[in-house]
Amino acid sequence: MSLRPDKNDPILNHFDAWLKTPSAVPRKDFLRRLKIRLHQPAPNLEERLDALFQPDPRLYDPDLPAKIRQSLEAASSARSARVPWFQWAAPLAATLILGLAFYSFQQSAPTPAAFMPTAATDPAALPAPSAEDPELTRIFALAANLQSTPDMARLKSVDDLAYLFD
Amino acid sequence: MFSKRMADNSPGSTDPSADWMLQLKNGQESAFDRIVERWQSPLLNFFNRSLRSYEQSEDLTQMVFIRLYRAAPSYEARARFSTFLFQIARRLLINEYRRNQRKPLDAWDPADFQSFSAESTSRRYAEIEEAFEEVLHKLPENQRTAILLLKQQELSYQEIAEVMEASESAVKTWIFRARQFLKQELKDLV
């Protein structure tokens, strides 16, 4: 990035010259005033904090404690007026709600269903064997015969099971 | 011209202000007077061009020296003194800009400026100066500070980069953009 083309720009040259021209002259007692400021003791941190927490006189209200007391008393009397009926009404309402909830639960609970054979043991539920595959037809026929636990109980060993598929 | 460019960038023996600062560190109070004498005008003019308020500029100049004085016990001449000084100045200037943003700006009376400015020989010249002042203040803070440090304080790009805690290429970009903007804004004056 070159600044060279600006070298011949008269207005920019004029501007540069203007920037270099002193725009302000220090006062003669600059150093003296600087030293006064320099040797001024810096405010103590605790004093600064105290100043920060000083109450603002513009915000002072001499009646504020009385107003606070009054509003507290008003709130307290309103609360005590509510207490007598609430003391017996609250447990009664809770009992009612709990009772209704229990009754509703009892009504909606399902009745125990009778024993039903599982879908797997229902021959109708078994998929139809493919007529083109005799092996599959045989397996499905054997599986259909194993209908209940007595059949399963007859299987004493792996050989028995193998026999079925022989 | 406010500052004299040093031949090399190493602080210490080639940088008298750094030597004075080390003397101040060793307890020689008179070294502080020399530093103030040397730098009060460059600082005051830097602030005055930036803020357009003599009172604020003088206040900030004093604050720079106060910070400098308090920093003396831990001072180490790692960089050029002017870099160290203008780093403090720029931080104070940014704080001042922020403070000014929070309160309504005082109306600027060109007459105040005139009382401290160089002799204006004609009404036309005064108008041009006023236009320069206005255009300078239209620049963003980083561009204005960069161009003041380059042209007014004659700091190198590397020094400006250190003062402004930016890269040298960023400083070059700011100055290029500032000059393009100035050219555009000032072309009607020609």
Coordinates of C-alpha atoms in Angstrom, one line a residue, chain A residues 1-3 5-7 9-16 18-27 29-31 33-35 37-40 42, chain B residues 2 32-33 36 40 44-45 48-49 54-55 58-59 61-63 65-66 69 116 118 125 129 132-133 148 151-152 157 172 176 179 182-183 186:
Chain A
M1 CA 0.0 0.0 0.0
S2 CA 1.7 3.2 -1.1
L3 CA 1.1 6.7 0.1
P5 CA 0.5 9.5 -4.9
D6 CA -0.5 11.8 -1.9
K7 CA 2.9 13.4 -1.9
D9 CA -1.6 16.4 -3.4
P10 CA -1.5 20.1 -2.3
I11 CA -4.4 19.9 0.0
L12 CA -3.0 16.9 1.8
N13 CA 0.3 18.6 2.1
H14 CA -1.4 21.6 3.5
F15 CA -3.3 19.4 5.9
D16 CA 0.0 17.7 7.1
W18 CA -1.5 22.2 9.6
L19 CA -1.3 19.0 11.8
K20 CA 2.3 19.9 12.7
T21 CA 1.4 23.5 13.6
P22 CA 1.1 23.9 17.4
S23 CA -2.6 24.2 18.2
A24 CA -2.1 24.8 21.9
V25 CA 0.7 26.3 24.0
P26 CA 1.2 25.0 27.5
R27 CA 0.6 27.7 30.2
D29 CA 2.8 27.5 35.3
F30 CA 2.0 24.1 33.9
L31 CA 4.8 22.4 35.8
R33 CA 0.3 23.1 38.8
L34 CA 1.2 19.6 37.8
K35 CA 3.4 19.2 40.9
R37 CA -1.7 17.9 41.7
L38 CA 0.9 15.2 41.8
H39 CA 1.6 15.8 45.6
Q40 CA -2.1 16.0 46.5
A42 CA -4.9 10.5 47.0
Chain B
F2 CA 7.4 18.3 18.2
F32 CA 10.8 14.6 36.0
D33 CA 11.0 18.3 35.3
V36 CA 7.7 17.5 31.5
Q40 CA 4.2 18.8 27.6
L44 CA -1.0 19.0 24.8
N45 CA -1.2 19.3 21.0
N48 CA -6.0 19.3 21.6
R49 CA -6.2 18.1 18.0
Y54 CA -7.9 23.1 25.8
E55 CA -9.1 22.4 29.3
E58 CA -4.4 20.1 29.7
D59 CA -6.1 17.9 32.2
T61 CA -1.6 16.0 29.7
Q62 CA -1.3 16.4 33.5
M63 CA -2.7 12.9 34.0
F65 CA 2.6 12.9 33.7
I66 CA 1.1 11.8 36.9
Y69 CA 5.6 9.6 37.7
F116 CA -4.3 29.1 20.9
A118 CA -1.1 29.8 15.0
Y125 CA -6.9 30.4 5.9
E129 CA -8.2 25.4 9.2
F132 CA -9.3 20.6 8.5
E133 CA -10.5 20.4 12.1
L148 CA -1.8 12.3 14.4
K151 CA 2.2 13.4 11.1
Q152 CA 2.2 15.4 14.2
Y157 CA 4.6 2.9 11.7
K172 CA -0.9 1.4 7.4
F176 CA -4.3 4.9 3.9
R179 CA -5.8 10.0 3.7
L182 CA -9.3 13.4 3.8
K183 CA -8.6 13.8 0.1
L186 CA -11.1 18.3 1.3

